[in-house]
Short mmCIF file of N, CA and C in Angstrom, two decimals:
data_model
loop_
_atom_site.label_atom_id
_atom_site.label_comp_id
_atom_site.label_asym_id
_atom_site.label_seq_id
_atom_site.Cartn_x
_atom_site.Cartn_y
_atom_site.Cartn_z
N UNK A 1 9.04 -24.15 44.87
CA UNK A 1 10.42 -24.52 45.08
C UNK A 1 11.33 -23.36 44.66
N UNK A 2 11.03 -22.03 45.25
CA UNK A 2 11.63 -20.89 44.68
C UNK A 2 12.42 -20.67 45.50
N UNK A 3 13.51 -21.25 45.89
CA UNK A 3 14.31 -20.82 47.11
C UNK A 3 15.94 -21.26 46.31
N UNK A 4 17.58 -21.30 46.85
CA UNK A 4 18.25 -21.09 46.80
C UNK A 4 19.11 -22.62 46.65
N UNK A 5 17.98 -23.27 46.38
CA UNK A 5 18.67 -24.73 46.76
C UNK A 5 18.21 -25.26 45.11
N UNK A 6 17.05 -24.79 44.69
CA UNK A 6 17.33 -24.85 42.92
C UNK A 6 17.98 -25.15 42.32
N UNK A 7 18.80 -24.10 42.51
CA UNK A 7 20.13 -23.94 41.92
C UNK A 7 21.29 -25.25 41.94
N UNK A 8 21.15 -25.74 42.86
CA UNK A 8 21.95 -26.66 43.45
C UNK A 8 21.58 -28.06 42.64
N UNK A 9 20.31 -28.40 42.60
CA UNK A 9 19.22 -29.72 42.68
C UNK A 9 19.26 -29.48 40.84
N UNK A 10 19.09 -28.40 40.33
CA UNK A 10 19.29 -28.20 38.61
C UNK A 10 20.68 -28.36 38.37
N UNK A 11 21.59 -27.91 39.29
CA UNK A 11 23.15 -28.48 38.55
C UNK A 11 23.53 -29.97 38.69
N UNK A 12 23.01 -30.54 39.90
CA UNK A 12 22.78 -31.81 39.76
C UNK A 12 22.21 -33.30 38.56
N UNK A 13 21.14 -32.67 38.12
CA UNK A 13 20.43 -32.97 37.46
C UNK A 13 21.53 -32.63 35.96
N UNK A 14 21.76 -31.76 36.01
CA UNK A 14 22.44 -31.49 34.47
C UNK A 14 23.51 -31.98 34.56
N UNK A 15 24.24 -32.51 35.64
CA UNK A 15 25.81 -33.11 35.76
C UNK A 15 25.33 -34.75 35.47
N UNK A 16 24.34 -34.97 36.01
CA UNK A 16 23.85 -36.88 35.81
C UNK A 16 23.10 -36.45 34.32
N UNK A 17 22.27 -35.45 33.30
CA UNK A 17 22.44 -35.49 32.18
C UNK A 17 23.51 -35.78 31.25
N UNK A 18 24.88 -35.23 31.90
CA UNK A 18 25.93 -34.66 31.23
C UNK A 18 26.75 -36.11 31.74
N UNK A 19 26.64 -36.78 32.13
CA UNK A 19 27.59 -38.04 32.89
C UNK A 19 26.76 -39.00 31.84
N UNK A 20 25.45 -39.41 31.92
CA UNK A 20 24.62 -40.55 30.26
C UNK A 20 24.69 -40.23 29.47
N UNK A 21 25.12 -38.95 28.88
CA UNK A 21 25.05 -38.31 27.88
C UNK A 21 26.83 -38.92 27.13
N UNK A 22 27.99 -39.03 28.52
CA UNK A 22 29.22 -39.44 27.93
C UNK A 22 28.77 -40.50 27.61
N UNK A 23 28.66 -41.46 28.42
CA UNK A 23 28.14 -43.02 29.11
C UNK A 23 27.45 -43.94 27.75
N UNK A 24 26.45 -43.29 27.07
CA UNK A 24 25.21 -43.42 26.19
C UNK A 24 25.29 -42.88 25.25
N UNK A 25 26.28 -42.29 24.25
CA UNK A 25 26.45 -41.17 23.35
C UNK A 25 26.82 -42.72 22.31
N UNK A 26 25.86 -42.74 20.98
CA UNK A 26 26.74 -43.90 20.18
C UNK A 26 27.70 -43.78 19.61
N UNK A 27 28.71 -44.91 19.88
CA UNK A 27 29.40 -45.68 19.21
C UNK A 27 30.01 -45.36 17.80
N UNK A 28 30.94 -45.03 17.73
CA UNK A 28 31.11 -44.58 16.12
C UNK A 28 31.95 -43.61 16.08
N UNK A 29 31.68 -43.35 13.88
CA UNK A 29 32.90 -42.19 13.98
C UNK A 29 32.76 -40.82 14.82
N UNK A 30 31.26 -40.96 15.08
CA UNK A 30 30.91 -39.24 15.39
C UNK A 30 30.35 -39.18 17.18
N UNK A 31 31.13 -39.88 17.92
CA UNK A 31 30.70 -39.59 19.26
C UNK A 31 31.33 -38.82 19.20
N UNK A 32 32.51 -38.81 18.97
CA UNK A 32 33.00 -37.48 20.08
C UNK A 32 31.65 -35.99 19.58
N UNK A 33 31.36 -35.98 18.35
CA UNK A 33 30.42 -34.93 18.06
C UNK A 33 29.05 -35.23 19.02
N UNK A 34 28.58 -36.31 19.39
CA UNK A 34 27.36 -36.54 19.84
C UNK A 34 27.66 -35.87 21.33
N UNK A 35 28.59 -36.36 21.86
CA UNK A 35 28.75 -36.25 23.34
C UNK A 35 29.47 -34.60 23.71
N UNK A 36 29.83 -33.55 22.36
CA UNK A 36 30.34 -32.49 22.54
C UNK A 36 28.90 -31.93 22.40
N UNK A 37 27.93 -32.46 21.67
CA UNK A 37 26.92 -31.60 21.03
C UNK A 37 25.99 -31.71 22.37
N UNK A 38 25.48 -32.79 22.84
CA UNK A 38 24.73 -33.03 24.03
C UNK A 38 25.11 -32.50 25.36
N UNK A 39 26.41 -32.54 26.02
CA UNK A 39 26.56 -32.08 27.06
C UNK A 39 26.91 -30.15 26.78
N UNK A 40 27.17 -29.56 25.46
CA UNK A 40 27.03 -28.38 25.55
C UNK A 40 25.58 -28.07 25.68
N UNK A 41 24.94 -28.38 24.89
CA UNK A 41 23.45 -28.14 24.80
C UNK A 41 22.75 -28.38 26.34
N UNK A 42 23.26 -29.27 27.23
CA UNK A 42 22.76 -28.69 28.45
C UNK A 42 23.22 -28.25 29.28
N UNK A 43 24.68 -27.82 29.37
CA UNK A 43 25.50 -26.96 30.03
C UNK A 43 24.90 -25.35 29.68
N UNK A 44 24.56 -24.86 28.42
CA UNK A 44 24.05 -24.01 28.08
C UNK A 44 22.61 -23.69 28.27
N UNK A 45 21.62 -24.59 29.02
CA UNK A 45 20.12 -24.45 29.13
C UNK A 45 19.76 -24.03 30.72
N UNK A 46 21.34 -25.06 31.30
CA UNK A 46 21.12 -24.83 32.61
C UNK A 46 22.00 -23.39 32.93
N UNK A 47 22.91 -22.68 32.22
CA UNK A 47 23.23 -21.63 32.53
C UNK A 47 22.17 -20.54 32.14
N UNK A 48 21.48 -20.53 30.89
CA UNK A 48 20.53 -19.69 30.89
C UNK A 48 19.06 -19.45 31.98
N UNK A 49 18.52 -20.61 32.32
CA UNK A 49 17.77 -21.39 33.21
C UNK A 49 18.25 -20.29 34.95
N UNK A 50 20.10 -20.89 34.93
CA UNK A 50 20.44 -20.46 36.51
C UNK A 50 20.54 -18.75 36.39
N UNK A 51 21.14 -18.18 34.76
CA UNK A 51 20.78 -16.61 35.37
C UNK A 51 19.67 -16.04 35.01
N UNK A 52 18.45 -16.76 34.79
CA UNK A 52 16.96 -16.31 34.59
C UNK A 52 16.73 -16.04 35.88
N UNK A 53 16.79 -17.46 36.63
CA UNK A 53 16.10 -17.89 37.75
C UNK A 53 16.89 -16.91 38.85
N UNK A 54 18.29 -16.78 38.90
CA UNK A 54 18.77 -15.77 40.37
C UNK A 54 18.64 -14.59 39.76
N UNK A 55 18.72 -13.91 38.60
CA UNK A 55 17.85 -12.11 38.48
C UNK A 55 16.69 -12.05 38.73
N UNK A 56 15.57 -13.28 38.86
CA UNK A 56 14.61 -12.93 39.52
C UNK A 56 14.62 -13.37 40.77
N UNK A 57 15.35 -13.97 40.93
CA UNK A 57 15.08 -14.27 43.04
C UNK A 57 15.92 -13.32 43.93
N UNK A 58 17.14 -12.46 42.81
CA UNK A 58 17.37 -11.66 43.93
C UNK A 58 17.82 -10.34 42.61
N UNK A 59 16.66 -9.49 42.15
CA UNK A 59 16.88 -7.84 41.45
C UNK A 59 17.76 -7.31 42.03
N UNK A 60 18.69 -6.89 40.79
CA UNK A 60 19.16 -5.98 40.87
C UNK A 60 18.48 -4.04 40.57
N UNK A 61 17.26 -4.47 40.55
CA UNK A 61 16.34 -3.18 40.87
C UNK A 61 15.23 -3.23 41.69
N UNK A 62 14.83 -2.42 42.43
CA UNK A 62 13.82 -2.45 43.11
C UNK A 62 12.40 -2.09 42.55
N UNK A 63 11.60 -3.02 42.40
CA UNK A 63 10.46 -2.35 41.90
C UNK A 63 9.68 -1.26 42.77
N UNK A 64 9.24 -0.13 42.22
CA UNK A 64 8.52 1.41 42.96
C UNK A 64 7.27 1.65 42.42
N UNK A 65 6.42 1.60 43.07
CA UNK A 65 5.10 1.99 42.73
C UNK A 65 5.09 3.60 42.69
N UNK A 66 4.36 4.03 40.93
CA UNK A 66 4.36 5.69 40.87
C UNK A 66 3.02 6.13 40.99
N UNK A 67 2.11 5.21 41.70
CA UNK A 67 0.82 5.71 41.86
C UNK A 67 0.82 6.39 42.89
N UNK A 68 1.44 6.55 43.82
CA UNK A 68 1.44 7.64 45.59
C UNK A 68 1.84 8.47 45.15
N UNK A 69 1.26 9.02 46.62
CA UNK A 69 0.80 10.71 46.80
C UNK A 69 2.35 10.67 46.81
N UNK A 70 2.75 12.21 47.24
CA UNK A 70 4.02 12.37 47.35
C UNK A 70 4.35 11.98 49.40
N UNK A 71 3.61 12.08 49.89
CA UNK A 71 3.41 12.29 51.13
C UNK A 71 3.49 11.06 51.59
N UNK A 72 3.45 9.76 50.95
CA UNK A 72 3.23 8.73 51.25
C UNK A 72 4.65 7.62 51.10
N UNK A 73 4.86 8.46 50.30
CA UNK A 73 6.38 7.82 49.71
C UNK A 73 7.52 7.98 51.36
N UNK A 74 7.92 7.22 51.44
CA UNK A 74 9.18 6.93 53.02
C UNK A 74 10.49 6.58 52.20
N UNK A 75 11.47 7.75 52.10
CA UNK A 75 12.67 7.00 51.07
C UNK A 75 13.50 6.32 52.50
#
């Protein structure tokens, strides 16, 4: 499932985390802490997660093999 729609289907998923997480957060003096602490914590997994996942699906370097001849190399 390495294609461009990932991206899409994981922000999904972390927005219906982040929606039970308001919804389901207990009761008390310290929701507002439960429901700041929970929906950062996966706002932050899925941003690390989304720029893991697009620097490797689309480099910003090209990988070059330095084992060829010189003769072989086509710039």
């Amino acid at each position: 499932m390495a294609n461009g729609w990932s991206i899409f289907i994981g922000l999904a998923v972390v927005a219906a985390m982040c929606a039970a997480a308001w919804i389901f957060s207990p009761k008390g003096e310290n929701q507002v802490l439960w429901r700041s602490s929970l929906i950062l914590s996966f706002v932050s997994c899925y941003l690390m997660w989304a720029i893991t996942f697009l620097a490797q699906l689309h480099p910003l370097i090209e990988p070059r093999r330095s084992d060829l001849r010189p003769e072989y190399i086509h710039h």
